[in-house]
Amino acid sequence: MKLRKFFITGVVLILMLTIMMTTSSAKENNPDKKNKGVVPGIEVLLDDHLDWLKDKNVGLITNPTGVDRDLTSSIDLLNEHPDVQLTALYGPEHGIRGDQEAGEYVESYVDEKTGLPVYSLYGPTWKPTEEMLENVDVLLFDIQDIGSNVYTYIYTLGFAMEAAAEFDKEIIVLDRPNPIGGTRVEGPVRSEDTVSFMGRFLLPVRHGMTVGELATMWNHEYSMGVDLKVAEMKGWKRTMHYEDTGLPWVMTSPNIPTKETAYLYAGTELLEDTTLSTGLGTTKPFELVGAPWVNGTELAEEMKSREIAGVTFRSAYYTPMFGKHEGELIGGVEVHVNEPSEIDLVELGLNLVDAMRDQDPEAFEMTSSYRNLIGDPEVPEMILNDVPVENIMDSWEDELNTWVSEVRNQYLRYNPYPSGSGPYKDKGVLGVLPLDLTASPGESVDLTVKGYDKKGEPLEIDSGSIDWDVSNDIGYIEEEIFYATKEGKGKVTAEYGNYNASRDVEVSASLVENIRYGIHSDYSRIVFDLNKTINNYEITEKNGKLLLKIPFGEIGGDLNAGGGTITIADSPVVSRISYSTEGDVFIAEFTLKEEGIDCETPEFPSRIVVDLMH
């Protein structure tokens, strides 16, 4: 019996040892997936850079795409980490859980799972306010972008950087891949005349950068002076598309459900703001495109004849369940991706527009917003006049190439690098505030200079050692105060040691050119259209009325020069707005229907927007 027990025990030990050796060998030959592919910035931060968060209160800007390789949310990773003090969450368009439709106002609330406050950065407030940031030392940004200049998440990052500059907060970008690659750059560089939510950050249609690279570029090119760090990915190369990364795909927004949609969006989005359909309201948005008057078979043959690299076309018919042309039968094509690295997306989008317009030019229409979509005010007229696509693309080629070589390529963090450029090396940055510098003749504006060295340490700036310059004789600076003397445009430049910063400045009368309004489900929006961007206005409430005052403000445009009243219909919170001037101050008086109404003032270029919450 003892011999039998000894034999059995020996067999068991041999089996266990064999299993252990086999398992060890399997691990060597088939390493855990976390040793393969691209490592996203959230994991790099927690593995290598926890010291960046030591003794700091952390705010996180994220959405469902903020996950690690095991699909664990960045919210949970940070909230449950013993060495991280997560104190606030911030949601972009669609919210932190992705449960809001495109363009829908995302209100602020308390997250049920973590108990943390969630602040909306899409709706009445795009830029975090001082109140939103009062319990935060450092803001983390962890959102998957898709490489287009009209996808809102990158501008959420831009507004967060503006707030960080203004309120002395740090920004850490947890970098993620550009799913459509980091080599191709396409389309016109956005004109300053075509901005909306996109604000001051002027990009081509397809920028070919990661969010970390964009933040780095903006910090330097716009002299923001932000304490910025980037948790760079490991293993990502510019030649990769998302399918090459080994990362799980999480739909970036309700209408970008798949990698294929993300690959096409920067091209087929160019059908928006026309009578053409981008497939919204179907299960294949931005892959199915067409119009009610289009013959799908003819369109497929025409598009194949144009020999656009990387894609092919199938005749398709579909009926959108919502949105444009809801319930109508649409003829068109499904765009199939063959080789994502070969697609010129802007060429694809413009050829689709061109071919579908040709089938019925009378039915094809374009809204005034198309100039903002494409980023070039001359392109809509060229499309309507049937200018060949090749000629349209040639019209911006020189400017695009200059921007790529002289601006973009300085800030790339991942190889392979374009010829003649190398990796971005951390360097200090100097900033001048305010970021929007405007004044009227005779007005003065306080300036602030701040900056950080390449290690992220704040520069101890002696204001008396700053060398100032104002171009075009439009004003002068004394003791960090800009004094506007005559109308014109110029540039304010500050030099401090080896650092320099510049800020565009416009000196002109502040003209209120129009007052308009819109009634939404959650708020009434009042818009004052101006001739320039200003930030020196004030809003106060007294005796059931709201007063907007603009120093050095004048009445212009289509408004009555002597003042007037605008009646507002269908608003539950405001009945009319009276406007006038007193001395050198423009005054708008809101007659409210009740006292204590909350108001928000989202920032737009060249306008003041007041949202009165219902």
XYZ file of C-alpha atoms in Angstrom:
614
model
C 0.000 0.000 0.000
C 2.787 2.415 0.941
C 4.593 1.646 -2.318
C 1.364 2.234 -4.290
C 0.745 5.563 -2.495
C 4.318 6.611 -3.153
C 3.922 5.715 -6.849
C 0.666 7.671 -7.174
C 2.169 10.665 -5.401
C 5.144 10.578 -7.726
C 2.927 10.428 -10.797
C 0.925 13.412 -9.519
C 4.118 15.418 -8.903
C 5.401 14.589 -12.378
C 2.071 15.636 -13.909
C 2.056 18.901 -11.958
C 5.637 19.642 -12.977
C 4.797 18.871 -16.613
C 1.787 21.212 -16.494
C 3.895 23.988 -14.944
C 6.595 23.573 -17.597
C 4.008 23.474 -20.373
C 2.290 26.576 -19.022
C 5.633 28.364 -18.737
C 6.505 27.381 -22.295
C 3.089 28.520 -23.502
C 3.591 31.908 -21.877
C 6.970 32.215 -23.558
C 5.575 31.269 -26.955
C 2.213 33.056 -26.530
C 2.849 36.024 -24.263
C -0.035 37.772 -22.588
C -1.768 40.184 -24.916
C -0.505 43.069 -22.791
C 2.936 42.356 -24.202
C 1.660 42.738 -27.755
C 0.629 45.696 -29.860
C 0.194 49.313 -28.849
C 0.119 50.355 -25.192
C -2.250 53.327 -24.727
C -1.356 56.396 -22.695
C -3.534 55.487 -19.693
C -1.449 52.345 -19.070
C 1.826 54.181 -19.674
C 0.788 56.808 -17.119
C -0.020 54.249 -14.430
C 3.037 52.101 -15.163
C 5.695 54.779 -15.667
C 4.496 58.222 -14.589
C 2.549 57.971 -11.336
C 4.901 60.617 -9.950
C 3.128 63.115 -12.212
C 0.023 62.693 -10.029
C 1.644 62.555 -6.595
C -0.228 64.618 -3.969
C -2.479 66.157 -6.642
C -6.224 66.239 -7.131
C -6.997 64.786 -10.541
C -9.756 65.640 -13.009
C -10.448 63.323 -15.963
C -11.903 64.297 -19.344
C -13.066 61.069 -20.953
C -15.814 59.030 -22.590
C -16.362 55.300 -23.318
C -13.236 55.173 -25.503
C -11.066 55.836 -22.451
C -10.169 52.205 -21.703
C -7.086 50.019 -21.329
C -6.364 46.935 -23.451
C -8.667 44.848 -21.259
C -11.511 47.353 -21.823
C -11.356 48.557 -18.230
C -12.507 52.156 -18.045
C -9.928 54.837 -17.272
C -12.453 56.154 -14.755
C -12.296 52.878 -12.813
C -8.534 52.473 -13.213
C -7.920 55.901 -11.702
C -10.727 55.907 -9.149
C -9.686 52.539 -7.714
C -5.935 53.211 -7.763
C -4.554 53.707 -4.229
C -2.074 56.371 -5.386
C -4.486 58.499 -7.415
C -6.881 61.079 -6.001
C -9.598 61.385 -8.658
C -11.927 64.260 -7.751
C -13.920 65.202 -10.868
C -15.026 63.932 -14.283
C -15.676 65.926 -17.455
C -17.736 64.785 -20.425
C -17.436 65.904 -24.083
C -20.158 65.593 -26.714
C -22.131 62.356 -26.046
C -21.111 62.374 -22.334
C -18.707 60.217 -20.314
C -20.879 57.123 -20.819
C -21.635 57.852 -24.492
C -25.394 57.925 -23.945
C -26.112 61.315 -25.569
C -26.928 61.866 -29.245
C -24.818 64.088 -31.525
C -25.208 67.776 -30.693
C -27.367 67.050 -27.639
C -26.803 69.206 -24.556
C -24.992 67.184 -21.907
C -25.854 68.444 -18.444
C -23.700 68.175 -15.345
C -24.563 65.603 -12.685
C -23.113 63.097 -10.181
C -21.814 59.804 -11.562
C -23.749 56.955 -9.931
C -20.858 54.472 -9.982
C -18.129 56.644 -8.481
C -20.093 59.393 -6.737
C -17.875 61.962 -8.477
C -19.201 65.187 -9.997
C -19.462 65.074 -13.797
C -19.217 68.421 -15.572
C -20.438 68.908 -19.106
C -18.033 70.332 -21.669
C -20.589 70.272 -24.467
C -23.618 72.537 -24.418
C -23.754 75.918 -22.698
C -20.200 75.509 -21.362
C -17.357 74.260 -23.561
C -14.421 75.547 -21.558
C -14.140 74.359 -17.930
C -15.017 77.205 -15.589
C -13.021 78.210 -12.532
C -15.739 76.664 -10.355
C -15.491 73.335 -12.222
C -11.740 73.256 -11.600
C -11.576 74.467 -8.009
C -10.919 70.961 -6.620
C -8.506 69.923 -9.385
C -4.736 70.398 -9.765
C -4.212 68.435 -12.958
C -6.545 67.549 -15.847
C -6.131 64.252 -17.699
C -7.472 63.898 -21.247
C -8.234 60.350 -22.404
C -10.446 60.204 -25.499
C -10.030 58.398 -28.820
C -9.966 60.815 -31.781
C -10.565 59.823 -35.428
C -8.293 62.223 -37.311
C -10.782 64.760 -38.713
C -10.710 68.505 -38.111
C -14.470 68.623 -37.502
C -14.660 65.928 -34.833
C -15.425 67.755 -31.609
C -13.278 65.901 -29.081
C -10.002 67.574 -30.058
C -11.601 70.981 -29.518
C -12.754 69.867 -26.079
C -9.025 69.340 -25.455
C -8.275 72.791 -26.852
C -10.811 74.476 -24.562
C -9.447 72.525 -21.585
C -5.981 73.841 -22.417
C -7.338 77.385 -22.509
C -8.846 76.895 -19.042
C -5.600 75.375 -17.793
C -3.690 78.433 -18.990
C -6.176 80.802 -17.416
C -6.522 79.028 -14.046
C -2.985 77.621 -13.611
C -3.819 73.920 -13.976
C -1.695 71.150 -15.451
C -2.777 69.113 -18.479
C -1.709 65.529 -19.150
C -2.779 63.981 -22.456
C -3.068 60.184 -22.338
C -2.237 59.578 -25.968
C -4.069 57.229 -28.314
C -3.623 56.249 -31.983
C -4.855 58.267 -34.892
C -6.981 55.454 -36.351
C -6.576 56.676 -39.943
C -2.804 56.855 -39.646
C -0.251 59.533 -39.004
C 1.293 60.048 -42.430
C -1.336 61.548 -44.733
C -2.391 65.208 -44.386
C -5.192 66.413 -46.652
C -7.483 69.323 -47.373
C -7.232 73.085 -46.960
C -5.813 74.521 -43.748
C -8.831 76.071 -42.067
C -9.259 79.782 -42.735
C -9.857 82.138 -39.812
C -13.076 83.124 -41.622
C -14.527 79.623 -41.243
C -14.435 78.939 -37.517
C -17.287 77.928 -35.220
C -16.816 75.383 -32.413
C -13.371 74.827 -33.908
C -12.231 78.123 -32.360
C -8.666 79.310 -32.781
C -7.155 75.958 -33.783
C -6.749 75.942 -37.556
C -6.232 72.465 -39.015
C -6.627 70.825 -42.425
C -9.459 68.356 -42.965
C -7.154 65.401 -42.200
C -4.353 66.383 -39.828
C -2.418 63.104 -39.428
C -1.569 63.720 -35.744
C -2.373 62.181 -32.380
C -4.146 64.191 -29.687
C -0.864 64.436 -27.769
C 0.842 65.919 -30.816
C -2.023 68.343 -31.386
C -1.860 69.571 -27.783
C 1.909 70.058 -28.059
C 1.537 72.019 -31.292
C -1.217 74.247 -29.948
C 0.690 74.999 -26.757
C 3.636 76.377 -28.737
C 1.980 77.766 -31.867
C -0.644 79.716 -29.916
C 1.700 80.706 -27.055
C -0.693 79.208 -24.506
C 1.936 78.694 -21.795
C 0.284 75.528 -20.445
C 2.051 73.081 -18.142
C 1.557 70.174 -20.569
C 2.740 66.573 -20.431
C 1.978 63.712 -22.813
C 1.888 60.075 -21.726
C 3.114 58.717 -25.054
C 1.926 55.364 -26.344
C 4.336 52.483 -26.655
C 4.513 50.622 -29.936
C 2.530 52.995 -32.156
C 3.925 53.933 -35.555
C 2.646 56.604 -37.930
C 2.062 54.006 -40.642
C -0.441 52.094 -38.495
C -4.187 52.113 -38.960
C -6.358 51.015 -36.080
C -6.522 47.414 -37.207
C -2.720 47.261 -36.863
C -2.627 48.378 -33.223
C -4.010 45.267 -31.527
C -6.290 47.520 -29.469
C -9.993 46.731 -29.050
C -12.256 49.114 -30.965
C -14.788 51.088 -28.949
C -17.159 53.175 -31.032
C -16.095 56.770 -30.600
C -19.623 58.177 -30.906
C -23.076 56.812 -31.802
C -22.546 57.412 -35.524
C -18.966 56.081 -35.664
C -19.693 52.450 -34.743
C -16.825 50.688 -36.536
C -13.228 51.131 -37.629
C -14.426 51.285 -41.225
C -16.687 54.236 -40.415
C -13.792 55.997 -38.702
C -11.569 55.356 -41.737
C -14.095 57.065 -44.045
C -15.490 59.871 -41.886
C -12.903 62.533 -42.770
C -13.860 62.038 -46.434
C -17.587 61.293 -46.554
C -18.314 63.960 -43.932
C -17.764 66.376 -46.848
C -21.282 65.484 -48.017
C -22.750 67.204 -44.957
C -24.341 70.667 -45.283
C -25.706 69.669 -48.689
C -28.836 67.858 -49.853
C -26.782 64.653 -50.022
C -27.090 61.875 -47.434
C -24.137 60.609 -45.394
C -26.059 57.512 -44.311
C -27.049 58.870 -40.898
C -30.151 57.007 -39.777
C -28.802 53.695 -41.123
C -26.559 50.994 -39.673
C -23.686 52.159 -41.883
C -23.315 55.922 -41.430
C -20.579 57.504 -43.584
C -20.258 54.230 -45.491
C -23.634 54.498 -47.262
C -23.994 57.769 -49.181
C -26.470 59.036 -51.713
C -29.505 61.220 -52.420
C -33.172 60.714 -53.371
C -32.472 61.601 -56.997
C -29.335 59.440 -57.429
C -29.222 56.311 -59.576
C -27.089 53.958 -57.502
C -25.948 51.772 -60.387
C -24.793 54.745 -62.445
C -23.066 56.301 -59.429
C -21.179 53.089 -58.631
C -19.923 52.827 -62.209
C -18.954 56.500 -62.288
C -17.044 56.288 -59.008
C -15.211 53.147 -60.136
C -14.171 54.957 -63.313
C -12.535 57.701 -61.217
C -10.054 55.143 -59.859
C -9.795 56.420 -56.285
C -7.127 54.404 -54.520
C -7.940 52.218 -51.521
C -11.722 51.979 -51.966
C -14.335 50.447 -54.208
C -18.064 51.052 -54.598
C -21.238 48.999 -54.597
C -24.599 50.274 -55.775
C -26.896 50.625 -52.765
C -30.375 51.809 -51.813
C -31.460 52.628 -48.280
C -34.096 54.467 -46.238
C -32.829 56.571 -43.288
C -34.752 55.971 -40.076
C -34.023 59.493 -38.816
C -32.286 62.715 -39.814
C -31.986 64.077 -43.338
C -34.366 62.442 -45.855
C -35.988 60.387 -43.084
C -38.299 57.755 -44.571
C -37.220 58.458 -48.174
C -35.640 55.910 -50.486
C -32.054 56.969 -51.149
C -30.041 55.840 -54.154
C -26.292 55.791 -53.816
C -23.318 53.612 -53.047
C -21.702 51.785 -50.188
C -18.025 52.705 -49.932
C -15.878 49.642 -49.227
C -12.387 50.056 -47.771
C -9.769 47.890 -49.480
C -6.525 49.489 -48.310
C -6.892 52.266 -45.728
C -3.308 53.532 -46.106
C -3.901 54.398 -49.776
C -7.101 56.452 -49.441
C -6.998 60.186 -50.071
C -10.117 60.914 -48.049
C -10.642 64.490 -49.223
C -10.344 63.362 -52.840
C -12.917 60.656 -52.079
C -15.388 63.055 -50.466
C -15.169 65.734 -53.153
C -15.511 63.173 -55.952
C -18.666 61.785 -54.338
C -20.102 65.299 -54.109
C -19.097 66.040 -57.696
C -20.545 62.824 -59.144
C -23.869 63.074 -57.306
C -24.302 66.748 -58.133
C -23.766 65.890 -61.817
C -26.746 63.489 -61.781
C -29.139 66.369 -60.994
C -27.564 69.832 -60.506
C -31.001 71.369 -59.844
C -31.636 69.060 -56.875
C -28.182 69.579 -55.405
C -28.053 72.350 -52.819
C -25.447 73.522 -50.341
C -25.930 75.483 -47.108
C -23.848 78.487 -46.078
C -22.253 76.273 -43.394
C -20.364 74.255 -45.996
C -17.548 76.806 -45.897
C -17.105 75.966 -42.197
C -17.155 72.235 -42.941
C -14.450 72.314 -45.606
C -12.576 75.178 -43.920
C -12.102 77.225 -47.105
C -14.588 79.984 -48.077
C -13.777 79.629 -51.794
C -14.490 75.913 -52.159
C -18.338 76.016 -52.066
C -18.480 78.292 -55.105
C -15.990 76.092 -56.949
C -18.163 73.021 -56.267
C -21.324 74.806 -57.426
C -19.525 75.987 -60.573
C -18.443 72.419 -61.427
C -14.730 73.124 -61.077
C -12.866 69.799 -61.479
C -11.949 68.132 -58.197
C -8.276 68.099 -59.152
C -8.295 71.885 -59.609
C -10.058 72.413 -56.270
C -7.400 70.366 -54.502
C -4.613 72.204 -56.323
C -5.950 75.515 -54.980
C -4.799 74.786 -51.427
C -1.793 72.536 -52.048
C 0.941 75.170 -51.540
C -0.493 76.450 -48.260
C -1.016 72.905 -46.984
C 2.552 71.882 -47.813
C 3.921 74.964 -46.055
C 1.856 74.242 -42.932
C 2.975 70.598 -42.901
C 6.688 71.340 -43.235
C 6.931 74.516 -41.141
C 4.387 73.804 -38.405
C 3.011 70.265 -38.049
C 6.245 68.335 -38.531
C 7.939 70.116 -35.609
C 5.626 68.442 -33.102
C 5.564 64.767 -34.097
C 6.304 62.277 -31.304
C 6.206 58.944 -33.167
C 8.200 57.459 -36.029
C 8.656 57.053 -38.902
C 9.270 60.783 -39.196
C 8.931 62.705 -42.465
C 12.149 63.435 -44.308
C 13.984 66.340 -42.727
C 12.222 66.146 -39.356
C 12.720 64.191 -36.170
C 10.994 63.585 -32.856
C 9.722 66.496 -30.833
C 12.015 67.215 -27.890
C 10.549 68.700 -24.732
C 11.237 72.390 -24.515
C 9.947 75.240 -22.447
C 6.982 77.358 -23.421
C 6.029 80.966 -22.783
C 2.438 82.210 -22.890
C 0.662 85.554 -23.056
C -2.836 85.997 -21.653
C -5.534 86.790 -22.582
C -5.585 84.431 -25.537
C -8.076 86.683 -27.344
C -6.488 90.137 -27.286
C -8.720 92.870 -28.625
C -9.316 96.466 -27.614
C -10.967 99.684 -28.743
C -8.912 102.874 -29.239
C -8.286 104.369 -25.801
C -8.886 101.071 -23.990
C -6.259 99.270 -21.885
C -5.902 95.513 -21.304
C -3.927 93.794 -18.526
C -1.494 91.190 -19.847
C -0.083 88.174 -18.033
C 3.078 86.314 -19.024
C 3.649 82.801 -17.710
C 5.573 79.773 -18.787
C 7.284 76.489 -17.947
C 10.704 75.054 -18.653
C 11.231 71.724 -20.422
C 10.923 69.864 -17.113
C 7.517 71.422 -16.430
C 8.817 73.737 -13.725
C 7.235 77.217 -13.703
C 9.412 80.053 -14.946
C 10.037 82.695 -12.314
C 9.457 85.690 -14.553
C 10.725 89.145 -13.687
C 8.260 91.417 -15.464
C 10.895 94.133 -15.758
C 13.061 91.806 -17.862
C 10.423 91.132 -20.516
C 11.116 92.752 -23.890
C 7.826 93.801 -25.475
C 7.039 94.737 -29.047
C 3.797 95.868 -30.677
C 3.662 95.852 -34.471
C 1.915 98.343 -36.772
C 1.935 101.152 -34.150
C -1.530 100.221 -32.882
C -0.562 100.581 -29.235
C 2.149 100.219 -26.637
C 2.855 98.229 -23.460
C 3.908 99.538 -20.066
C 4.148 97.381 -16.934
C 2.296 94.493 -18.649
C -0.620 96.701 -19.704
C -1.476 97.093 -23.379
C -2.716 100.558 -24.314
C -4.604 100.685 -27.621
C -3.992 103.901 -29.556
C -5.352 103.468 -33.076
C -7.391 101.013 -35.110
C -5.619 98.193 -36.891
C -4.332 94.641 -36.583
C -0.935 93.669 -35.280
C 1.000 91.384 -33.028
C 2.185 91.657 -29.438
C 5.472 89.868 -28.809
C 7.127 89.092 -25.471
C 10.728 87.898 -25.161
C 12.125 86.573 -21.919
C 15.582 85.029 -22.002
C 15.492 82.260 -24.612
C 11.705 82.170 -24.615
C 9.288 84.158 -26.728
C 5.531 84.348 -27.166
C 3.277 86.297 -29.484
C -0.372 87.166 -29.592
C -2.449 88.617 -32.437
C -4.162 91.853 -31.440
C -6.969 93.802 -33.048
C -7.767 97.396 -32.184
C -11.177 98.496 -33.394
C -14.525 99.655 -32.125
C -16.535 96.821 -30.582
C -19.616 96.690 -32.798
C -22.751 94.712 -31.905
C -24.014 93.959 -35.417
C -26.985 91.709 -34.734
C -29.019 90.155 -31.916
C -30.750 86.824 -32.507
C -32.173 84.008 -30.430
C -33.162 80.359 -30.440
C -35.405 78.439 -28.045
C -34.159 74.957 -27.121
C -35.673 72.369 -24.812
C -33.324 73.163 -21.928
C -32.403 76.787 -22.492
C -33.075 79.974 -24.454
C -29.984 81.102 -26.365
C -29.402 84.799 -27.052
C -26.599 85.603 -29.509
C -24.921 88.976 -29.965
C -22.961 88.970 -33.226
C -19.838 91.139 -33.021
C -17.184 92.334 -35.425
C -14.477 90.671 -33.296
C -13.924 88.425 -30.281
C -14.077 90.220 -26.924
C -13.933 89.046 -23.320
C -14.296 92.250 -21.301
C -18.093 92.234 -21.007
C -20.001 91.735 -17.773
C -23.428 90.296 -16.939
C -25.368 91.147 -13.780
C -28.927 90.525 -12.552
C -30.967 93.168 -10.761
C -34.687 93.529 -10.043
C -35.751 90.730 -12.362
C -33.622 91.938 -15.246
C -30.320 90.779 -16.657
C -27.876 93.457 -17.824
C -25.123 92.839 -20.373
C -22.556 95.647 -20.556
C -19.799 95.921 -23.177
C -17.221 98.656 -22.499
C -16.391 100.692 -25.614
C -19.277 98.923 -27.315
C -21.198 100.472 -30.204
C -24.330 99.611 -32.189
C -23.661 98.565 -35.777
C -24.824 96.258 -38.539
C -28.576 96.000 -39.070
C -29.512 97.169 -35.565
C -31.201 100.510 -34.968
C -28.401 103.007 -34.287
C -30.477 104.714 -31.598
C -31.312 101.481 -29.774
C -34.387 99.271 -29.798
C -36.262 96.273 -28.429
C -36.440 92.691 -29.655
C -39.448 90.629 -28.583
C -38.694 86.965 -27.870
C -41.472 84.504 -28.592
C -42.015 81.118 -26.951
C -39.323 81.400 -24.270
C -40.347 80.407 -20.730
C -37.625 82.590 -19.179
C -37.219 85.848 -21.160
C -39.739 88.066 -22.934
C -37.682 90.793 -24.613
C -34.278 92.424 -24.931
C -33.766 96.180 -25.104
C -30.459 97.592 -26.275
C -28.878 101.046 -26.156
C -25.610 102.856 -25.477
C -24.716 105.014 -22.514
C -21.508 106.949 -23.050
C -18.965 104.419 -24.336
C -20.858 101.370 -23.010
C -23.277 99.113 -24.935
C -26.097 97.870 -22.696
C -28.565 95.050 -23.349
C -31.395 94.639 -20.851
C -33.068 91.210 -20.644
C -36.608 91.271 -19.247
C -36.891 87.967 -17.369
C -40.099 86.132 -16.535
C -38.760 85.111 -13.122
C -35.813 85.916 -10.887
C -32.794 83.729 -10.191
C -32.484 82.215 -13.663
C -29.174 80.427 -14.230
C -27.208 81.656 -17.192
C -24.216 80.251 -19.065
C -21.903 82.054 -21.492
C -20.230 79.523 -23.830
C -17.335 81.025 -25.734
C -17.567 81.591 -29.485
C -15.340 83.698 -31.698
C -16.825 87.068 -32.663
C -19.981 86.767 -30.597
C -21.363 86.778 -27.067
C -23.710 83.899 -26.329
C -26.001 83.918 -23.298
C -27.874 80.706 -22.466
C -30.750 81.206 -20.038
C -31.519 77.836 -18.494
C -35.145 76.727 -18.328
